Amino acid sequence: MKKSEATRLNILQKAFELIYIKGYQTTSIDEIIATTQVTKGAFYYHFKTKDEMGVAIINELLKPTFTKTFVEPLLQSQHPLDSIYKLMHEVLMDNEFLKVEYGCPASNFTQEMAPWNITFTKALNDLSEQWENAMIVSINNAKGAGTVKPTVNAKEIAIFVMSGYWGVRNLGKLENSKSVYLIYLKGLKSYFDSLQ
């Protein structure tokens, strides 16, 4: 990796960590520069504006991680409902980066930026659609294989899972407790058991 590429990646990673903890609107460029220990010139060499950097965080950091975590395992699964449940359990209970008190990074970005910035909205919507489509494809494949009831609506399940995940991450953030995660996971397991 070239020095300039390493600098850009460092800025994105450190900015993402700050934004995840503090929020996008309240994280200043000066704080990002101080944390990354780059000059203002170096920051503005890579990003014309804070919003350009924010969209780069979504496209260059969140999207690859999101694809690897939320999409690829589903597309490779023979039992998508089990895979979705395991994924939800892992990201809610076991993931060390995703802290209960800070919620979901993608959801936080959506709440802060989607109403105000069309570029953010599009980038975040792409993430959401990618996850939704992966669930729909994998559930429809499972219906064809007979591991999921043929009468289930794959899109309905996908929307239910996504809205439940983002909602429970926000409840966890409000209560600063994973106890609501356990309730969600129990309900999700019961729901999935009824579909098989």
Coordinates of C-alpha atoms in Angstrom, one line a residue:
M1 CA 0.0 0.0 0.0
K2 CA 1.4 3.4 -1.0
K3 CA 1.9 6.0 1.7
S4 CA -0.9 8.2 0.4
E5 CA -3.3 5.2 0.4
A6 CA -2.3 4.3 4.0
T7 CA -2.9 7.9 5.1
R8 CA -6.3 7.9 3.5
L9 CA -7.2 4.6 5.1
N10 CA -5.9 5.8 8.5
I11 CA -8.1 9.0 8.2
L12 CA -11.2 6.9 7.3
Q13 CA -10.6 4.4 10.1
K14 CA -9.9 6.9 12.9
A15 CA -12.8 9.2 11.7
F16 CA -15.1 6.2 11.7
E17 CA -14.2 5.3 15.3
L18 CA -14.8 8.9 16.4
I19 CA -18.1 9.1 14.5
Y20 CA -19.3 5.8 15.9
I21 CA -18.7 7.0 19.4
K22 CA -19.7 10.7 19.1
G23 CA -22.0 10.9 16.0
Y24 CA -21.3 12.4 12.6
Q25 CA -22.7 15.9 13.2
T26 CA -20.7 16.4 16.4
T27 CA -17.4 15.1 15.2
S28 CA -15.4 18.0 13.7
I29 CA -12.7 17.8 11.0
D30 CA -10.3 19.3 13.6
E31 CA -10.9 16.3 15.9
I32 CA -10.4 13.9 13.1
I33 CA -7.1 15.7 12.1
A34 CA -5.9 15.6 15.8
T35 CA -6.8 11.9 16.1
T36 CA -5.1 10.9 12.9
Q37 CA -2.2 13.2 13.4
V38 CA -2.2 14.4 9.8
T39 CA -2.0 17.9 8.6
K40 CA -5.1 19.9 7.4
G41 CA -3.4 19.8 4.0
A42 CA -3.2 16.0 4.0
F43 CA -6.8 15.7 5.1
Y44 CA -8.0 18.1 2.3
Y45 CA -5.8 16.3 -0.2
H46 CA -7.8 13.2 0.3
F47 CA -11.3 14.7 1.0
K48 CA -12.7 18.0 -0.2
T49 CA -15.3 18.0 2.5
K50 CA -16.3 16.2 5.6
D51 CA -19.3 14.8 3.7
E52 CA -17.1 13.4 1.0
M53 CA -15.1 11.6 3.8
G54 CA -18.4 10.4 5.3
V55 CA -19.5 8.8 2.1
A56 CA -16.0 7.3 1.7
I57 CA -16.4 5.7 5.1
I58 CA -19.7 4.1 4.0
N59 CA -18.4 2.9 0.6
E60 CA -14.8 2.0 1.6
L61 CA -15.1 0.7 5.2
L62 CA -18.7 -0.1 6.0
K63 CA -19.7 -1.7 2.7
P64 CA -16.9 -4.3 2.5
T65 CA -17.4 -5.2 6.2
F66 CA -21.1 -5.3 5.7
T67 CA -20.9 -7.5 2.6
K68 CA -18.5 -9.9 4.3
T69 CA -20.6 -10.1 7.5
F70 CA -24.2 -9.7 6.4
V71 CA -24.4 -10.8 2.8
E72 CA -21.8 -13.4 1.8
P73 CA -22.7 -15.9 4.6
L74 CA -26.3 -15.8 3.6
L75 CA -25.6 -16.4 -0.1
Q76 CA -23.5 -19.4 0.7
S77 CA -26.0 -20.9 3.3
Q78 CA -28.1 -24.0 2.8
H79 CA -30.1 -23.0 5.9
P80 CA -30.6 -19.3 5.7
L81 CA -32.9 -18.9 8.8
D82 CA -30.3 -20.6 10.9
S83 CA -27.6 -18.4 9.3
I84 CA -29.6 -15.2 9.9
Y85 CA -30.2 -16.1 13.5
K86 CA -26.5 -16.9 14.1
L87 CA -25.5 -13.7 12.4
M88 CA -27.9 -11.7 14.6
H89 CA -26.6 -13.4 17.7
E90 CA -23.0 -12.8 16.7
V91 CA -23.4 -9.1 15.9
L92 CA -25.6 -8.4 19.0
M93 CA -23.9 -10.5 21.6
D94 CA -20.4 -11.4 20.5
N95 CA -19.0 -8.7 18.3
E96 CA -16.4 -6.7 20.3
F97 CA -16.4 -3.6 18.1
L98 CA -20.1 -3.0 18.1
K99 CA -20.8 -1.6 21.5
V100 CA -24.3 -1.6 23.0
E101 CA -24.0 2.1 24.1
Y102 CA -23.2 3.3 20.6
G103 CA -25.7 1.2 18.6
C104 CA -25.3 0.2 14.9
P105 CA -23.0 2.4 12.8
A106 CA -25.1 2.1 9.6
S107 CA -28.3 2.9 11.6
N108 CA -26.6 5.8 13.3
F109 CA -25.5 7.2 9.9
T110 CA -29.0 6.7 8.5
Q111 CA -30.7 8.6 11.4
E112 CA -28.2 11.4 11.3
M113 CA -27.7 11.9 7.5
A114 CA -30.4 10.3 5.4
P115 CA -32.9 13.2 5.6
W116 CA -30.3 15.8 4.8
N117 CA -27.9 14.4 2.3
I118 CA -28.9 12.5 -0.8
T119 CA -25.4 11.0 -1.4
F120 CA -25.5 9.5 2.1
T121 CA -29.0 8.2 1.6
K122 CA -28.0 6.5 -1.6
A123 CA -24.9 4.9 -0.1
L124 CA -26.8 3.7 2.9
N125 CA -29.8 2.5 0.9
D126 CA -27.3 0.4 -1.2
L127 CA -26.2 -1.3 2.0
S128 CA -29.7 -2.0 3.1
E129 CA -30.8 -3.3 -0.3
Q130 CA -27.7 -5.6 -0.5
W131 CA -28.6 -7.2 2.8
E132 CA -32.3 -7.4 2.0
N133 CA -31.7 -9.0 -1.4
A134 CA -29.2 -11.5 0.1
M135 CA -31.9 -12.6 2.6
I136 CA -34.6 -12.9 -0.1
V137 CA -32.4 -14.9 -2.5
S138 CA -31.2 -17.3 0.2
I139 CA -34.8 -17.8 1.7
N140 CA -36.2 -18.4 -1.8
N141 CA -33.5 -20.9 -2.4
A142 CA -34.3 -22.6 0.9
K143 CA -38.0 -22.7 -0.1
G144 CA -37.0 -24.5 -3.3
A145 CA -34.9 -26.9 -1.4
G146 CA -37.7 -27.6 1.1
T147 CA -36.0 -26.3 4.2
V148 CA -38.4 -23.4 4.6
K149 CA -42.1 -23.6 4.2
P150 CA -43.1 -22.8 0.5
T151 CA -45.8 -20.3 1.7
V152 CA -43.4 -17.9 3.4
N153 CA -42.8 -14.5 1.9
A154 CA -39.0 -13.9 1.7
K155 CA -39.3 -10.1 1.5
E156 CA -41.5 -10.0 4.5
I157 CA -39.0 -12.0 6.5
A158 CA -36.1 -9.8 5.3
I159 CA -37.9 -6.6 6.3
F160 CA -38.9 -8.0 9.7
V161 CA -35.3 -9.1 10.4
M162 CA -33.8 -5.8 9.3
S163 CA -36.3 -3.5 11.1
G164 CA -36.0 -5.7 14.2
Y165 CA -32.2 -5.5 14.2
W166 CA -32.0 -1.8 13.7
G167 CA -34.8 -1.2 16.3
V168 CA -33.2 -3.4 19.0
R169 CA -29.8 -1.8 18.4
N170 CA -31.5 1.5 19.2
L171 CA -33.3 0.1 22.3
G172 CA -30.0 -1.3 23.5
K173 CA -28.4 2.1 23.1
L174 CA -31.2 3.8 25.0
E175 CA -31.1 1.3 27.9
N176 CA -27.3 0.7 27.6
S177 CA -28.0 -3.0 28.1
K178 CA -27.9 -6.1 26.0
S179 CA -30.9 -7.6 27.8
V180 CA -33.2 -6.3 25.1
Y181 CA -31.0 -8.2 22.6
L182 CA -31.7 -11.5 24.3
I183 CA -35.5 -10.8 24.1
Y184 CA -35.2 -10.0 20.4
L185 CA -33.1 -13.1 19.8
K186 CA -35.6 -15.3 21.6
G187 CA -38.5 -13.9 19.6
L188 CA -36.6 -14.2 16.4
K189 CA -35.8 -17.9 17.1
S190 CA -39.5 -18.6 17.8
Y191 CA -40.5 -16.8 14.6
F192 CA -38.0 -18.7 12.5
D193 CA -39.0 -22.1 14.1
S194 CA -42.5 -21.4 12.9
L195 CA -41.3 -21.0 9.3
Q196 CA -39.5 -24.3 8.9

